[in-house]
mmCIF file of C-alpha atoms in Angstrom:
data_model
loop_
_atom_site.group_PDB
_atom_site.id
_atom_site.type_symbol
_atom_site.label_atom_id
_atom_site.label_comp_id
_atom_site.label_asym_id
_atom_site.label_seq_id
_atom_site.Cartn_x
_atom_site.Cartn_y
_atom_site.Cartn_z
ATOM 1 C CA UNK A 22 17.048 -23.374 31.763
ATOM 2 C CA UNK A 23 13.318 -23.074 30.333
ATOM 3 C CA UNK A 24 12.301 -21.410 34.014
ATOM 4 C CA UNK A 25 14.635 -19.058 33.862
ATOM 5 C CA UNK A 26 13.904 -18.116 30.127
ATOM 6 C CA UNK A 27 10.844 -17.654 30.859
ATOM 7 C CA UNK A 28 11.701 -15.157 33.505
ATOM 8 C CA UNK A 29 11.366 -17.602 36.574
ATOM 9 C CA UNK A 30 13.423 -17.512 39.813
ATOM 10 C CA UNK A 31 14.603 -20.820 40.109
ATOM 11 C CA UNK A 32 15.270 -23.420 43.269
ATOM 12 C CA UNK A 33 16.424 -26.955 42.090
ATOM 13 C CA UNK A 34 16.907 -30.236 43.700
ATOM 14 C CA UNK A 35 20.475 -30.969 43.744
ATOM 15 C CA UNK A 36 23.035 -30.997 42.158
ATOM 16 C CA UNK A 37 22.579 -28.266 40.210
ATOM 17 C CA UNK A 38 23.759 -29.822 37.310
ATOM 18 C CA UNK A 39 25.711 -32.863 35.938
ATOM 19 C CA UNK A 40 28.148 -30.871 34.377
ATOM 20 C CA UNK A 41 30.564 -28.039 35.018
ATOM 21 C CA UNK A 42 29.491 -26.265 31.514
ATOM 22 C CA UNK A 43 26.222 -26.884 32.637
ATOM 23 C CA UNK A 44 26.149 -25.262 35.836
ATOM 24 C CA UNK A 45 28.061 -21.844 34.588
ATOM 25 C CA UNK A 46 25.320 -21.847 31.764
ATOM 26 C CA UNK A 47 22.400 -21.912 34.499
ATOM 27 C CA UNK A 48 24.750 -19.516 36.660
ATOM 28 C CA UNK A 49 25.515 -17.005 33.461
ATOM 29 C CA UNK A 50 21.522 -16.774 32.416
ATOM 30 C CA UNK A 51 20.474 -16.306 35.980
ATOM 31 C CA UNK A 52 23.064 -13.284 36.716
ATOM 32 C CA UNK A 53 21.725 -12.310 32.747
ATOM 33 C CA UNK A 54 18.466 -11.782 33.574
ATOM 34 C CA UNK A 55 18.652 -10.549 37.718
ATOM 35 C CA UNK A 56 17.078 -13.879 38.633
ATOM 36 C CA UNK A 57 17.880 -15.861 41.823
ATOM 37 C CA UNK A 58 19.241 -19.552 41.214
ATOM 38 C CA UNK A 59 19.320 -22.059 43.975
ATOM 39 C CA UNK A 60 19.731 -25.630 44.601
ATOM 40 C CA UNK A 61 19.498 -28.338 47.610
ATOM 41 C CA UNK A 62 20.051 -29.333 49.990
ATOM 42 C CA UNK A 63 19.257 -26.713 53.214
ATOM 43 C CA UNK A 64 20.645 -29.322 55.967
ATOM 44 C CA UNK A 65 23.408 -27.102 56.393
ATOM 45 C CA UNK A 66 20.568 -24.648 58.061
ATOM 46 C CA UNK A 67 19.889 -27.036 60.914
ATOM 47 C CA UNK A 68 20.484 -27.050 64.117
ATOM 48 C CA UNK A 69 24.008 -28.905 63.820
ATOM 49 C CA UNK A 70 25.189 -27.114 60.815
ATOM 50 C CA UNK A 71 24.335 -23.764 62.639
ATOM 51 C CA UNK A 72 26.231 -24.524 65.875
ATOM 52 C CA UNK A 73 28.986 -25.417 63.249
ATOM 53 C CA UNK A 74 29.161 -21.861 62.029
ATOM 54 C CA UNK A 75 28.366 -20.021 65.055
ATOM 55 C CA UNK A 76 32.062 -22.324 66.456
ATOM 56 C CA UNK A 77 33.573 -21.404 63.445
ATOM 57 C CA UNK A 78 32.150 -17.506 63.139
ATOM 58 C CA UNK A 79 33.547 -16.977 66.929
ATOM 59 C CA UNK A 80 37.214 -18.211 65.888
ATOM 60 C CA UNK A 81 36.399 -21.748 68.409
ATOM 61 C CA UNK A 82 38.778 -23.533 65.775
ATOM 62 C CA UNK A 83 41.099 -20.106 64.714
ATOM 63 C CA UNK A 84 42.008 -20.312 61.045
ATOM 64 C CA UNK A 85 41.331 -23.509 59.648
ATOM 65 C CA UNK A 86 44.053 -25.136 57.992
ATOM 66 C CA UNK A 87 43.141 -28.422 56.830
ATOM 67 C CA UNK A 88 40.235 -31.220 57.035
ATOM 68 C CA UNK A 89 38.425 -34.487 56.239
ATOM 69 C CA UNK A 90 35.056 -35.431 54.958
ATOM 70 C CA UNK A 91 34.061 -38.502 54.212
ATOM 71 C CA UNK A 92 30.654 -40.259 52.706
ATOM 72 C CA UNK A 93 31.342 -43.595 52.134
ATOM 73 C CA UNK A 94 28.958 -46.982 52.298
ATOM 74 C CA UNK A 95 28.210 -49.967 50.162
ATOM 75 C CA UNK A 96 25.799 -48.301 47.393
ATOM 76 C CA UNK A 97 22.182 -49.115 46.917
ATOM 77 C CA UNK A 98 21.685 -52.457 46.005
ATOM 78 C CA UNK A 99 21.127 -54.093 49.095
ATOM 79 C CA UNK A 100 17.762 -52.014 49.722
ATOM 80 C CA UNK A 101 16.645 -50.275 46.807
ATOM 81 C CA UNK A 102 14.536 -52.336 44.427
ATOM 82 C CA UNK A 103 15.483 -50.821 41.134
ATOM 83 C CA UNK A 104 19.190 -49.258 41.903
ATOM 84 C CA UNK A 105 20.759 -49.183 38.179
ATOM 85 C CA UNK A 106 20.104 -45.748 37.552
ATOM 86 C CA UNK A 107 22.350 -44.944 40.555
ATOM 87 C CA UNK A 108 24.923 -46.183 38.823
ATOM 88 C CA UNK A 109 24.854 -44.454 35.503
ATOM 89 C CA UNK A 110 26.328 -41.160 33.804
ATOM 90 C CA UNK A 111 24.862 -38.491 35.837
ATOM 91 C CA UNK A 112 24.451 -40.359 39.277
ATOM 92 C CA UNK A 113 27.090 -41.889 41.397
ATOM 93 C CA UNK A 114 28.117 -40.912 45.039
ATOM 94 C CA UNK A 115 29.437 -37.552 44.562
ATOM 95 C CA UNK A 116 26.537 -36.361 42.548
ATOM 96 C CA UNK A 117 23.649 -38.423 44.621
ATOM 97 C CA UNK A 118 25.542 -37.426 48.286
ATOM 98 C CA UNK A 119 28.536 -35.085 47.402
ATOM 99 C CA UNK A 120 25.879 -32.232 48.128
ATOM 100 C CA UNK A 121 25.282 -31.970 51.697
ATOM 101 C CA UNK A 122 29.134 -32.569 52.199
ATOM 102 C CA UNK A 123 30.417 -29.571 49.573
ATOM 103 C CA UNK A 124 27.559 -27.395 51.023
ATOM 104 C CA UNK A 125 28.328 -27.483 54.866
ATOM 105 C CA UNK A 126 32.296 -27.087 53.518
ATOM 106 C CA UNK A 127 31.478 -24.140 51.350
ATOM 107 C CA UNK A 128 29.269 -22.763 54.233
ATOM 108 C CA UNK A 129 31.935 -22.892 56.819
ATOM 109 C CA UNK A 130 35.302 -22.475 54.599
ATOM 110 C CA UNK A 131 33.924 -20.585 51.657
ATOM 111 C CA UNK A 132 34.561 -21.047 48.120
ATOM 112 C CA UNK A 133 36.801 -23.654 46.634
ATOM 113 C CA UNK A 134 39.182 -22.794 44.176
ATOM 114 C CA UNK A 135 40.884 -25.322 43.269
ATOM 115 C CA UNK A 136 40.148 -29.373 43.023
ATOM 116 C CA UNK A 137 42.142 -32.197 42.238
ATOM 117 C CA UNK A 138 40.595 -35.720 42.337
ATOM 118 C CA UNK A 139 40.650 -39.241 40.774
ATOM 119 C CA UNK A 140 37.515 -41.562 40.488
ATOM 120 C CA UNK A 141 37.404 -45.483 40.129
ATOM 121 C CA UNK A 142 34.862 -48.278 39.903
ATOM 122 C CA UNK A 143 35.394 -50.741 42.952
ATOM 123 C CA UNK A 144 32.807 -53.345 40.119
ATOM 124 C CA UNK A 145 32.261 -53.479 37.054
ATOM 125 C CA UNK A 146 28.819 -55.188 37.472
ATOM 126 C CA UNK A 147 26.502 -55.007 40.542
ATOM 127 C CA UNK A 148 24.177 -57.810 41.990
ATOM 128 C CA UNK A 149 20.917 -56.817 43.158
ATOM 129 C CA UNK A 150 20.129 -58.521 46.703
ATOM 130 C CA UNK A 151 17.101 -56.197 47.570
ATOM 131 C CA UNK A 152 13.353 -57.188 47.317
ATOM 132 C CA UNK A 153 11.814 -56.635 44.299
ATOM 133 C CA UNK A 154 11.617 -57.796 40.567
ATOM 134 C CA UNK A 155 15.192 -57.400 40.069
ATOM 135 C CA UNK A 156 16.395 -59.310 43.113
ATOM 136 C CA UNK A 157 19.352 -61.598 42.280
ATOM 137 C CA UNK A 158 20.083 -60.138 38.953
ATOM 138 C CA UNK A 159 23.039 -58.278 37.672
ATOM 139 C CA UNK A 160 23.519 -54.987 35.686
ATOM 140 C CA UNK A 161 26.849 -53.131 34.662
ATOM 141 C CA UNK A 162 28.089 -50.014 36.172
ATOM 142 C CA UNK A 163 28.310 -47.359 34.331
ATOM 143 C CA UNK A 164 30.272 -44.144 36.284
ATOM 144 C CA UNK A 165 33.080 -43.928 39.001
ATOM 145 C CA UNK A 166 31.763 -45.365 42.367
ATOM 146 C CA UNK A 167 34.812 -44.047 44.296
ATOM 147 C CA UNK A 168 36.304 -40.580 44.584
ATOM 148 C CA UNK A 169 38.710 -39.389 46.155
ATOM 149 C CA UNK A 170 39.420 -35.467 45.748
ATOM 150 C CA UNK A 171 41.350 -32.956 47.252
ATOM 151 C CA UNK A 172 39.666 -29.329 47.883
ATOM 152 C CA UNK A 173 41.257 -25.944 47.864
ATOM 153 C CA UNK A 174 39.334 -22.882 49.412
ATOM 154 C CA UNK A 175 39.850 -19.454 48.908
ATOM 155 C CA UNK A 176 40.337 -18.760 52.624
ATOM 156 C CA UNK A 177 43.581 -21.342 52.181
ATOM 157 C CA UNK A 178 42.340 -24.302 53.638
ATOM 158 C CA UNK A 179 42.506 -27.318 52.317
ATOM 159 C CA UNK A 180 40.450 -30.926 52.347
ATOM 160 C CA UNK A 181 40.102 -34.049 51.423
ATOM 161 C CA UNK A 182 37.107 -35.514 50.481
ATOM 162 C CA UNK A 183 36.243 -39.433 49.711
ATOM 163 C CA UNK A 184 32.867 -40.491 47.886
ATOM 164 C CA UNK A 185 32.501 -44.155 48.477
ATOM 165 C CA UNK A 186 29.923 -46.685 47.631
ATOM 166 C CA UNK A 187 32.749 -49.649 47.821
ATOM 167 C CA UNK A 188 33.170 -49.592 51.338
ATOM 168 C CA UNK A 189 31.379 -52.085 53.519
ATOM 169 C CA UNK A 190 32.882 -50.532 57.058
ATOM 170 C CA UNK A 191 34.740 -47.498 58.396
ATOM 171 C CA UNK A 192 35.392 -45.445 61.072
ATOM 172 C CA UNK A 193 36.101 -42.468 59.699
ATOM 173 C CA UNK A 194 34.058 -39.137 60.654
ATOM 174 C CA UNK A 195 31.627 -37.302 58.794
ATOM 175 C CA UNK A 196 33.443 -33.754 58.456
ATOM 176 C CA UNK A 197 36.508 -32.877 60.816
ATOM 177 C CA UNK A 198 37.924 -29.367 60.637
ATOM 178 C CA UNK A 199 41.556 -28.579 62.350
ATOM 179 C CA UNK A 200 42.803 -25.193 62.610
ATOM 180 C CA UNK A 201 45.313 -22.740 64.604
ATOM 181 C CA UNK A 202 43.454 -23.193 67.843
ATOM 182 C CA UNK A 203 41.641 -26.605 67.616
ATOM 183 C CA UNK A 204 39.427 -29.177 66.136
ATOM 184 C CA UNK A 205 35.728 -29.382 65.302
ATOM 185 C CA UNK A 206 33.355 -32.587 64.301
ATOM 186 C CA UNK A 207 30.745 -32.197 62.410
ATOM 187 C CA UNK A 208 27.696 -35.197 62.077
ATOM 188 C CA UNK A 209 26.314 -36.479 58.993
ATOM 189 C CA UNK A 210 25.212 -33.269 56.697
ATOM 190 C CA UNK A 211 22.878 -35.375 55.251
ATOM 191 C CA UNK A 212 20.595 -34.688 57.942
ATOM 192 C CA UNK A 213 19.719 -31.542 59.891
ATOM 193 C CA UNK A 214 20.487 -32.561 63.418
ATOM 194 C CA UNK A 215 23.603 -34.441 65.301
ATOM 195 C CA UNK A 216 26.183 -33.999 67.801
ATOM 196 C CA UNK A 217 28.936 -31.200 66.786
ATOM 197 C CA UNK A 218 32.327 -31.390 68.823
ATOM 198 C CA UNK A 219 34.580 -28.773 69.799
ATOM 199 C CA UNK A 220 38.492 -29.975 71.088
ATOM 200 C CA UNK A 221 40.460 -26.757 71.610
ATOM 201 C CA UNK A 222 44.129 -27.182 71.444
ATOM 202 C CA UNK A 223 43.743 -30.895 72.117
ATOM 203 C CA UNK A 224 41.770 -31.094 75.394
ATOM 204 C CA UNK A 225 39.516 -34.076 75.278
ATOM 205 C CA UNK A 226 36.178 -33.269 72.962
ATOM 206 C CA UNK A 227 33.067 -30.699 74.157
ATOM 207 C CA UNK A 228 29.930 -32.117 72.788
ATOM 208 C CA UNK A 229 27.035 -29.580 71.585
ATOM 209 C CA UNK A 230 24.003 -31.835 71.061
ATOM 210 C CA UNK A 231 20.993 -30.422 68.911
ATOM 211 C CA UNK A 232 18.052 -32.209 70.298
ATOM 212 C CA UNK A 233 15.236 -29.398 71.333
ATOM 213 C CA UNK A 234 16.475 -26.736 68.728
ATOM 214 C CA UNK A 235 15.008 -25.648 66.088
ATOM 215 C CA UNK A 236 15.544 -28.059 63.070
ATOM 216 C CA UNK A 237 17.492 -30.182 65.518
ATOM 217 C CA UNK A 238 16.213 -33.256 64.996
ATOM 218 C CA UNK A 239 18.507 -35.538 62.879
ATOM 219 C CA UNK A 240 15.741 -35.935 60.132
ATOM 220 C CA UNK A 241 13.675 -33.297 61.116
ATOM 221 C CA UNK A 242 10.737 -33.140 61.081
ATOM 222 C CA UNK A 243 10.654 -37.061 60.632
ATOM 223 C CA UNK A 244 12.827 -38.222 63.579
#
């Protein structure tokens, strides 16, 4: 808020905010004062998210009708040395991951306009088994851990979204998309590269790898 007072476009890690009044008081100032406001991530500008949208743009799928997206693992305890603030008011999955999901959806369905959604703690307290000073200790969770939502978009679409970090094991894609004409699969949005897959009217799966485009590697430029 003090950037854009002072008369400062504005690009923020994400999320934008950790509140809903929050983010339409960022939103209101920035539209008060002409100012461009912008948040992470940009994964959904890689080479996997593109191919996504170009499928999408060319009708591969026809209207989309309905979806899944799923982020789900076993939180951050067994490798980070110093995890509890992952677990407190203003962190948990959908705000620390949530992002790259909700911004490839957005990207390829447009807006949401409606959300409905319930949130649990899988533990009340969480044992620390990484390295570190805090190895083998215990500290009490302090926001849901596990969300499960369901999105409305304006186009009429509709999702469902689970943010997880009480889930050792799954199976479940990343992002699938089904509409009038077929199916797409989508990788991980948390990184810029990955195999999408097109199934049209339920022939077996065309795979569009991203290896040797442009922001194509899965962690580019690090993988």
């Amino acid at each position: 808020f003090s950037a854009l007072s002072a008369g400062k476009h504005v690009f923020t890690e994400k999320p934008l905010a950790t509140s809903a009044s929050d983010g339409r008081r960022l939103v209101a100032e920035a539209r008060a004062r002409g100012l461009l406001l912008g948040a992470a991530p940009d994964t959904f500008l890689g080479a996997a998210g593109r191919r996504a949208r170009r499928l999408m743009d060319e009708g591969a799928i026809g209207r989309p009708v309905t979806g899944t997206a799923f982020m789900m693992g076993r939180g951050m305890e067994h490798w980070h040395p110093n995890p509890q603030f992952y677990y407190q008011p203003g962190g948990g999955p959908v705000f620390d991951m949530g992002p790259y999901y909700l911004t490839m959806l957005v990207n390829l369905l447009g807006p949401v306009v409606r959300v409905m959604a319930m949130a649990t703690r899988g533990q009340e307290q969480r044992l620390i088994t990484a390295d570190g000073p805090f190895k083998n200790t215990s500290f009490k969770v302090g926001t849901p851990t596990n969300v499960l939502s369901l999105l409305e978009f304006r186009s009429g679409a509709t999702v469902t979204f689970g943010a997880s970090w009480d889930v050792f094991k799954h199976s479940n894609h990343p992002i699938e998309l089904h509409g009038t004409e077929g199916s797409l699969r989508l990788p991980d949005p948390d990184t810029f590269g990955g195999t999408v897959s097109l199934s049209a009217r339920g022939a077996d799966w065309t795979d569009f790898a991203s290896e040797g485009e442009l922001y194509g590697a899965r962690n580019w430029p690090y993988a």
